[in-house]
GROMACS .gro file of C-alpha atoms in nm:
model
  101
    1LEU     CA    1   3.514   8.568  14.545
    2CYS     CA    2   3.279   8.767  14.318
    3ASP     CA    3   2.901   8.768  14.282
    4GLU     CA    4   2.733   8.583  13.995
    5GLY     CA    5   2.791   8.760  13.663
    6TYR     CA    6   3.118   8.909  13.785
    7LEU     CA    7   3.477   8.790  13.752
    8ALA     CA    8   3.781   8.871  13.961
    9CYS     CA    9   4.062   9.080  13.821
   10GLY     CA   10   4.421   8.985  13.898
   11ASP     CA   11   4.417   9.219  14.197
   12GLY     CA   12   4.089   9.077  14.333
   13GLN     CA   13   3.864   9.359  14.209
   14CYS     CA   14   3.528   9.227  14.081
   15VAL     CA   15   3.416   9.345  13.737
   16LYS     CA   16   3.111   9.246  13.528
   17LYS     CA   17   3.189   8.938  13.319
   18ASP     CA   18   3.075   9.118  13.001
   19LEU     CA   19   3.359   9.370  13.043
   20PHE     CA   20   3.629   9.103  13.014
   21CYS     CA   21   3.796   9.082  12.672
   22ASP     CA   22   3.610   9.383  12.530
   23GLU     CA   23   3.934   9.555  12.420
   24LYS     CA   24   3.906   9.815  12.700
   25PRO     CA   25   4.081   9.769  13.033
   26ASP     CA   26   3.822   9.784  13.311
   27CYS     CA   27   4.026   9.625  13.590
   28LEU     CA   28   4.257   9.871  13.762
   29ASP     CA   29   4.546   9.634  13.683
   30GLY     CA   30   4.426   9.578  13.320
   31SER     CA   31   4.404   9.203  13.375
   32ASP     CA   32   4.058   9.180  13.215
   33GLU     CA   33   4.227   9.216  12.875
   34ASN     CA   34   4.499   8.953  12.930
   35LEU     CA   35   4.478   8.618  12.753
   36CYS     CA   36   4.182   8.716  12.538
   37VAL     CA   37   4.194   8.437  12.283
   38PRO     CA   38   3.898   8.213  12.192
   39ARG     CA   39   3.992   7.940  12.442
   40THR     CA   40   4.025   8.175  12.740
   41ASP     CA   41   3.769   8.449  12.669
   42PRO     CA   42   3.508   8.421  12.947
   43ASN     CA   43   3.241   8.549  12.707
   44ARG     CA   44   3.309   8.287  12.439
   45ALA     CA   45   3.030   8.070  12.306
   46GLU     CA   46   2.962   7.750  12.495
   47VAL     CA   47   3.106   7.428  12.358
   48CYS     CA   48   2.866   7.272  12.110
   49ASP     CA   49   2.691   6.959  12.243
   50PRO     CA   50   2.613   6.720  11.954
   51GLU     CA   51   2.345   6.551  12.165
   52ILE     CA   52   2.148   6.878  12.186
   53CYS     CA   53   2.254   7.048  11.864
   54ARG     CA   54   2.090   6.860  11.575
   55LEU     CA   55   2.010   6.927  11.212
   56PRO     CA   56   1.830   7.109  11.062
   57ASP     CA   57   1.851   7.379  11.330
   58CYS     CA   58   2.204   7.324  11.455
   59PHE     CA   59   2.523   7.139  11.360
   60CYS     CA   60   2.839   7.077  11.564
   61SER     CA   61   3.176   7.025  11.400
   62PRO     CA   62   3.453   7.015  11.660
   63THR     CA   63   3.722   7.051  11.392
   64SER     CA   64   3.513   7.276  11.162
   65THR     CA   65   3.576   7.023  10.886
   66LYS     CA   66   3.293   6.771  10.940
   67ILE     CA   67   3.029   6.799  10.669
   68PRO     CA   68   2.666   6.736  10.773
   69GLY     CA   69   2.484   6.440  10.625
   70ALA     CA   70   2.811   6.255  10.549
   71LEU     CA   71   2.830   6.424  10.209
   72ALA     CA   72   3.154   6.409  10.016
   73ALA     CA   73   3.335   6.743   9.996
   74SER     CA   74   3.291   6.741   9.617
   75ASP     CA   75   2.911   6.706   9.659
   76THR     CA   76   2.873   6.974   9.926
   77PRO     CA   77   2.718   7.303   9.817
   78GLN     CA   78   2.935   7.602   9.898
   79MET     CA   79   2.843   7.962   9.955
   80VAL     CA   80   3.092   8.244   9.932
   81MET     CA   81   2.998   8.580  10.075
   82ILE     CA   82   3.189   8.891   9.986
   83THR     CA   83   3.124   9.217  10.165
   84PHE     CA   84   3.260   9.564  10.111
   85ASP     CA   85   3.312   9.818  10.383
   86ASP     CA   86   3.362  10.101  10.135
   87ALA     CA   87   3.226  10.197   9.796
   88VAL     CA   88   3.325  10.035   9.472
   89ASN     CA   89   3.454  10.333   9.277
   90SER     CA   90   3.688  10.435   8.997
   91ASN     CA   91   3.992  10.378   9.223
   92ASN     CA   92   3.917  10.009   9.273
   93PHE     CA   93   3.675   9.916   8.994
   94ASP     CA   94   3.946   9.755   8.778
   95ILE     CA   95   4.050   9.528   9.063
   96TYR     CA   96   3.694   9.406   9.118
   97GLN     CA   97   3.635   9.365   8.746
   98ARG     CA   98   3.942   9.138   8.719
   99LEU     CA   99   3.840   8.952   9.030
  100PHE     CA  100   3.482   8.877   8.923
  101ASN     CA  101   3.524   8.827   8.549
   0.00000   0.00000   0.00000
């Protein structure tokens, strides 16, 4: 129906694949923003192939719970990253002080 790199809207209009699920309706009928969840998003990442994806460069975990190297959860190093999108200031300093002390 559509050329390569394009997808059909509900009404048959062809729109660039990259415009689907970008939080802006580009199809005249708005169908490019329907069903935009990870399983149906046409721009989602490809399914990880454990035969191609290998440590140390890549690791597949279909359930997101498999630990590489068969380590026990208690022996697995963890990293927690905290980011701030605004300044730490006098309005929120006490909260962060309680949180990190």
